CSV table of N, CA, C and O in Angstrom, one decimal:
chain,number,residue,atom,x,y,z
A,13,UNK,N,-1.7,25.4,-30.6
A,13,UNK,CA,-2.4,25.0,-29.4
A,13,UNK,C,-2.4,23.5,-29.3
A,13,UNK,O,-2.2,22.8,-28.2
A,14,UNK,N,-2.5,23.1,-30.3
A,14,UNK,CA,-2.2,21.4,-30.3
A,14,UNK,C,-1.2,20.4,-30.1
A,14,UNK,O,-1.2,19.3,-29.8
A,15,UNK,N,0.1,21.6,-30.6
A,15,UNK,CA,1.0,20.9,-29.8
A,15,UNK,C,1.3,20.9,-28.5
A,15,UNK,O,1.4,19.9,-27.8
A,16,UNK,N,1.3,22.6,-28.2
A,16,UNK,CA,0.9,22.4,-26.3
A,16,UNK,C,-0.2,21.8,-25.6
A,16,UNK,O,-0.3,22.2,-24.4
A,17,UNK,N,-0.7,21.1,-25.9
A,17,UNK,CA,-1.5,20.1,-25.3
A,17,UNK,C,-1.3,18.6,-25.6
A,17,UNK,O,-1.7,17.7,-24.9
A,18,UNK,N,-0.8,18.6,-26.4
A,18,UNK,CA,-0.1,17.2,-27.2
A,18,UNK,C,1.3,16.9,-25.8
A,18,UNK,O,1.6,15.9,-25.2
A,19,UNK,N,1.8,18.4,-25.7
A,19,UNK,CA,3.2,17.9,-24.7
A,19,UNK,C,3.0,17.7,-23.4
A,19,UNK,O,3.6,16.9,-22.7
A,20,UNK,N,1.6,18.7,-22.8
A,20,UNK,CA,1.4,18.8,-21.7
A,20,UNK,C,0.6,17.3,-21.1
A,20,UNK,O,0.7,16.9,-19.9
A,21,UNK,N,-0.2,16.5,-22.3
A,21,UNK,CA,-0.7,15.3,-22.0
A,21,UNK,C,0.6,14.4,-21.8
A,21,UNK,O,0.7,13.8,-20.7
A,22,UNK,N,1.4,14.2,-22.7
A,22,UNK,CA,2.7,13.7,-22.8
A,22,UNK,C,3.5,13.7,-21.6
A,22,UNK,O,3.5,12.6,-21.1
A,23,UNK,N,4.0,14.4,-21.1
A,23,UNK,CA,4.3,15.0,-19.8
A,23,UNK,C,3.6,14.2,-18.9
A,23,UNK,O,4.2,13.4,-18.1
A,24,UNK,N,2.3,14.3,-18.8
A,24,UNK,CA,1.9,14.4,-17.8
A,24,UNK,C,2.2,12.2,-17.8
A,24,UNK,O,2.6,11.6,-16.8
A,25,UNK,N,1.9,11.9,-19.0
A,25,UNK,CA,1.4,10.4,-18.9
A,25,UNK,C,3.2,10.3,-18.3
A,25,UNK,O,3.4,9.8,-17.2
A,26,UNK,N,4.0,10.7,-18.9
A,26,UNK,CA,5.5,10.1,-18.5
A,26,UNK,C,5.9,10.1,-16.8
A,26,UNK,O,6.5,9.4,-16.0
A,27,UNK,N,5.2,11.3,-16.8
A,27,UNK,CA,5.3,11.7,-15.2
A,27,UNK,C,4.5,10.8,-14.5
A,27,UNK,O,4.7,10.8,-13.2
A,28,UNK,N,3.5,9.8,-14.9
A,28,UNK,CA,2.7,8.9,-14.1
A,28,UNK,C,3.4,7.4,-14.4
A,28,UNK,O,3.4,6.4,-13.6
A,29,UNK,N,3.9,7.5,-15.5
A,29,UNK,CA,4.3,6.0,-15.7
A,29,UNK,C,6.0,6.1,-14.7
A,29,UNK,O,6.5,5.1,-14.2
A,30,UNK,N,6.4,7.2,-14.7
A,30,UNK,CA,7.8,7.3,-13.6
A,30,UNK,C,7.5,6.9,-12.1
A,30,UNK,O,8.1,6.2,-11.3
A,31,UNK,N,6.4,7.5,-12.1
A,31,UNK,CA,5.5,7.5,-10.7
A,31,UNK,C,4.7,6.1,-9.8
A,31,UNK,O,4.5,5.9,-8.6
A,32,UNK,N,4.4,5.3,-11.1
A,32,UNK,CA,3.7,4.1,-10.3
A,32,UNK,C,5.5,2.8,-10.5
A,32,UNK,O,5.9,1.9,-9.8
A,33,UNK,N,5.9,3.2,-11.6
A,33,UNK,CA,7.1,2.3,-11.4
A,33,UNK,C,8.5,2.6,-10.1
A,33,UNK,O,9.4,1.8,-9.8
A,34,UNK,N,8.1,3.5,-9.8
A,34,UNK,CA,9.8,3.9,-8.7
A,34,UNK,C,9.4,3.4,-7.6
A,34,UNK,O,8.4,3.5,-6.9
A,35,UNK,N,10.8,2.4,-7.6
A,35,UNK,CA,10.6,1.9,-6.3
A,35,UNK,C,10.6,2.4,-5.0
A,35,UNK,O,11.4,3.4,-4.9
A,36,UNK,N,10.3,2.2,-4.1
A,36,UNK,CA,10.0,2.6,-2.6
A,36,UNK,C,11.3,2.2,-2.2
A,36,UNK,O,11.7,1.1,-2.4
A,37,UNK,N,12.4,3.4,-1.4
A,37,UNK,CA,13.1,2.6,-0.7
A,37,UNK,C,13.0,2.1,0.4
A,37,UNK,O,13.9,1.5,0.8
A,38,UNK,N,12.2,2.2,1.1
A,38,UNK,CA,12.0,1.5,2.2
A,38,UNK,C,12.0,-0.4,2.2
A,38,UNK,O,12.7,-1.2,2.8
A,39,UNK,N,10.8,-0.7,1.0
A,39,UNK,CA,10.2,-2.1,0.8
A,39,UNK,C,10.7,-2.4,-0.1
A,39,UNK,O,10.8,-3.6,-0.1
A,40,UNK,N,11.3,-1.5,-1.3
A,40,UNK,CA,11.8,-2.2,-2.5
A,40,UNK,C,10.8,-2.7,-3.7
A,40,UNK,O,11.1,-3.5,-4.5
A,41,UNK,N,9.7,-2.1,-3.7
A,41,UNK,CA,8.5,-2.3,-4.4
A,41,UNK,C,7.9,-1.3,-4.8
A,41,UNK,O,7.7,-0.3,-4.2
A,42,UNK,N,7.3,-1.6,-6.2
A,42,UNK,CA,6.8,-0.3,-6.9
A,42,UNK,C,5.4,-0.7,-6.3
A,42,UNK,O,5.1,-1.4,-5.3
A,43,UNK,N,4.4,0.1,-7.4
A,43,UNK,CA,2.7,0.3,-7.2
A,43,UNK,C,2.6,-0.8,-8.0
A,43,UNK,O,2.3,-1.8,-7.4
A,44,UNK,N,2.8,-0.9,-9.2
A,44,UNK,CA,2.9,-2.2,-10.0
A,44,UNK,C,3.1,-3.0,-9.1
A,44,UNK,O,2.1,-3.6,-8.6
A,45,UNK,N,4.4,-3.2,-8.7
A,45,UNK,CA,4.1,-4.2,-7.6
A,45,UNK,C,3.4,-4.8,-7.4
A,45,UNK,O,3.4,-6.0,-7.7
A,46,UNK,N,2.5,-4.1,-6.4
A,46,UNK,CA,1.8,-4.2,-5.0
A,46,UNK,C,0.6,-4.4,-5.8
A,46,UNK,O,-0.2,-5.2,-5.3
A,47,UNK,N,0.1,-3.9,-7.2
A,47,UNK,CA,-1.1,-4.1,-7.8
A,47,UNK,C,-0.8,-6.0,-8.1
A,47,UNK,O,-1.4,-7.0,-7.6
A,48,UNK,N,0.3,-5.9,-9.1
A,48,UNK,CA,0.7,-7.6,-9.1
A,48,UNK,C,0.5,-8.6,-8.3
A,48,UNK,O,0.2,-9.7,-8.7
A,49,UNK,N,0.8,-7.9,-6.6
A,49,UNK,CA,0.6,-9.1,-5.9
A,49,UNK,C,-1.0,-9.1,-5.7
A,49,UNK,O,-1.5,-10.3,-5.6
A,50,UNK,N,-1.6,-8.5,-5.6
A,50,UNK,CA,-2.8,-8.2,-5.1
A,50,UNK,C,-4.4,-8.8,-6.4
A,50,UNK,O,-5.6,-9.1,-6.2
A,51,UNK,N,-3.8,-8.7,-7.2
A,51,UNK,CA,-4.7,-8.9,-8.3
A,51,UNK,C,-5.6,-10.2,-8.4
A,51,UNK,O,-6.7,-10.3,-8.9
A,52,UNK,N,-4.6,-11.3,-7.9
A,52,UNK,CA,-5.4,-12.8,-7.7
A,52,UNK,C,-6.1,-12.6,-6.6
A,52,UNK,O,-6.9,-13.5,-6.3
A,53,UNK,N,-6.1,-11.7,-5.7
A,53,UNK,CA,-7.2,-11.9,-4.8
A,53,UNK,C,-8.4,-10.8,-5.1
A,53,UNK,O,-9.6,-10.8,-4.7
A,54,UNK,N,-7.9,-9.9,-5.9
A,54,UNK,CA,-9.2,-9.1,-6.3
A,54,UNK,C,-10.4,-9.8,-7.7
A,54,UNK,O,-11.6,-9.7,-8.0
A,55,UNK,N,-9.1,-10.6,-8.2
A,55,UNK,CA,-10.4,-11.5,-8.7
A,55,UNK,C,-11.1,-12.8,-8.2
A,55,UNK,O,-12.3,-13.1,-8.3
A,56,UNK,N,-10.1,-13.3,-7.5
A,56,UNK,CA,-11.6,-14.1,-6.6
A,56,UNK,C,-12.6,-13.6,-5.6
A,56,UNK,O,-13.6,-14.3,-5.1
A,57,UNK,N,-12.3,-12.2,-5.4
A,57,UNK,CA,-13.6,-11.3,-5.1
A,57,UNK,C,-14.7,-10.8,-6.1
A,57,UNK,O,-15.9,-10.4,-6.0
A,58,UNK,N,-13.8,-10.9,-7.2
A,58,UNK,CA,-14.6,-10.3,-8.6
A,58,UNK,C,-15.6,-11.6,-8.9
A,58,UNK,O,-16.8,-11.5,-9.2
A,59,UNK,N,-14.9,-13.0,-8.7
A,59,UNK,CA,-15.8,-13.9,-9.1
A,59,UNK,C,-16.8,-14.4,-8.4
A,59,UNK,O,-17.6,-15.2,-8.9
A,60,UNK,N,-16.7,-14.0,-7.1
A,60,UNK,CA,-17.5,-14.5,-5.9
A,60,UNK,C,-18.9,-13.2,-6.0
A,60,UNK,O,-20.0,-13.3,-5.6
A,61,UNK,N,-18.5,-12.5,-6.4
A,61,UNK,CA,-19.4,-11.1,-6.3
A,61,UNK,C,-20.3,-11.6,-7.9
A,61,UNK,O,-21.2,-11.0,-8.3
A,62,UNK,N,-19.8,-12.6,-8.5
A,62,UNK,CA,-20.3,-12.7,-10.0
A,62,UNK,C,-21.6,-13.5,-9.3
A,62,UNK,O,-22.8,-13.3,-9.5
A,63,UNK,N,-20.9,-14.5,-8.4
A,63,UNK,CA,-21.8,-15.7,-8.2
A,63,UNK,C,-23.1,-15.2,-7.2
A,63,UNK,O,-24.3,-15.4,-7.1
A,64,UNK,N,-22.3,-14.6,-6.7
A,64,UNK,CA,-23.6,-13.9,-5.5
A,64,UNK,C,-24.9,-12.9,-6.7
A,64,UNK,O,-26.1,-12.8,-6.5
A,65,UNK,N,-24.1,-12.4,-7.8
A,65,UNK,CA,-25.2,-11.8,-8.5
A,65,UNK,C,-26.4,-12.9,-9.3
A,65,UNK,O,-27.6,-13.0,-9.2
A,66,UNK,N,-25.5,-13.6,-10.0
A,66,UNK,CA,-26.2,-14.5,-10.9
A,66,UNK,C,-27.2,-15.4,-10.0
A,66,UNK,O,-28.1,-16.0,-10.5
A,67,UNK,N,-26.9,-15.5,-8.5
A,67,UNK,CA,-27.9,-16.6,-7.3
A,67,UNK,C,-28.8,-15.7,-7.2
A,67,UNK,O,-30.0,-16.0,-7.2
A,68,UNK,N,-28.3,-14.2,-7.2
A,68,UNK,CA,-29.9,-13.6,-6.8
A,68,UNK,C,-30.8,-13.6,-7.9
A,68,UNK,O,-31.9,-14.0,-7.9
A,69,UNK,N,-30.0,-12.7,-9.3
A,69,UNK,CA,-30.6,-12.8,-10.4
A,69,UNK,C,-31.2,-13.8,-10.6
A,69,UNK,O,-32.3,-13.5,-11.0
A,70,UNK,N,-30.9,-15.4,-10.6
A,70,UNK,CA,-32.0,-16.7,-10.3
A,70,UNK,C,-33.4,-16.7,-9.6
A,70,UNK,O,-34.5,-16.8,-10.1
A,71,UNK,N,-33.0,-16.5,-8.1
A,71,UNK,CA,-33.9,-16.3,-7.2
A,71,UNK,C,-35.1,-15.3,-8.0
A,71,UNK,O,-36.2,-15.8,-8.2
A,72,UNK,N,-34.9,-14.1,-8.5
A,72,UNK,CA,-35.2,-13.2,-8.6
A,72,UNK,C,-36.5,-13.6,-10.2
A,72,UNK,O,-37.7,-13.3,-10.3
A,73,UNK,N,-35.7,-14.3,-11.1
A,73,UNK,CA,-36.4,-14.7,-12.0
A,73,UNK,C,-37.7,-15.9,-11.7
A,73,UNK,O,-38.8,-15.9,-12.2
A,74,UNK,N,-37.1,-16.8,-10.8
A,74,UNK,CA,-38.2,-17.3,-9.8
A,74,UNK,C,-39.3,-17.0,-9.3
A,74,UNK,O,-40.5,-17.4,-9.5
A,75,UNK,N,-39.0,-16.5,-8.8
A,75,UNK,CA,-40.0,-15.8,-8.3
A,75,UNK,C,-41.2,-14.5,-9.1
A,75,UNK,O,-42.2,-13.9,-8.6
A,76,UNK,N,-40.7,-14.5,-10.3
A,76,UNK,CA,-41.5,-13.7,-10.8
A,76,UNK,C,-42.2,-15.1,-12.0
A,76,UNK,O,-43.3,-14.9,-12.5
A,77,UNK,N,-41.6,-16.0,-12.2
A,77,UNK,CA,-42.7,-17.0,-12.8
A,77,UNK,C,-41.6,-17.3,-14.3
A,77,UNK,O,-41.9,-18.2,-15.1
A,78,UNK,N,-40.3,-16.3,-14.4
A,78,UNK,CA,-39.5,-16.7,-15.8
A,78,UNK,C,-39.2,-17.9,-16.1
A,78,UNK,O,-38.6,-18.2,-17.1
């Protein structure tokens, strides 16, 4: 039983790593890709969303007298 589930996980991860790397022929770009280009802008939303927490968490301690 352990090996059949050893191959079927196996399988399955190969079948996803074939899947985010094949390129599109249309664009010429994988999911990798498109994650690559995209990633410096999801962290300057990650850091902006940091700053908006720690301004309220401030406020927040303020106001209670910490």
């Amino acid at each position: 039983m352990g090996l059949i589930k050893t191959a079927v996980i196996g399988a399955a991860i190969y079948a996803g790593v074939k899947y985010i790397t094949k390129k599109d022929p249309i664009t010429g770009k994988s999911v990798v890709d498109d994650i690559k280009d995209k990633a410096p802008e999801w962290i300057e939303k990650a850091k902006d969303y940091k700053r908006e927490f720690e301004n309220k968490s401030t406020y927040a301690q303020e106001d209670l007298g910490i």
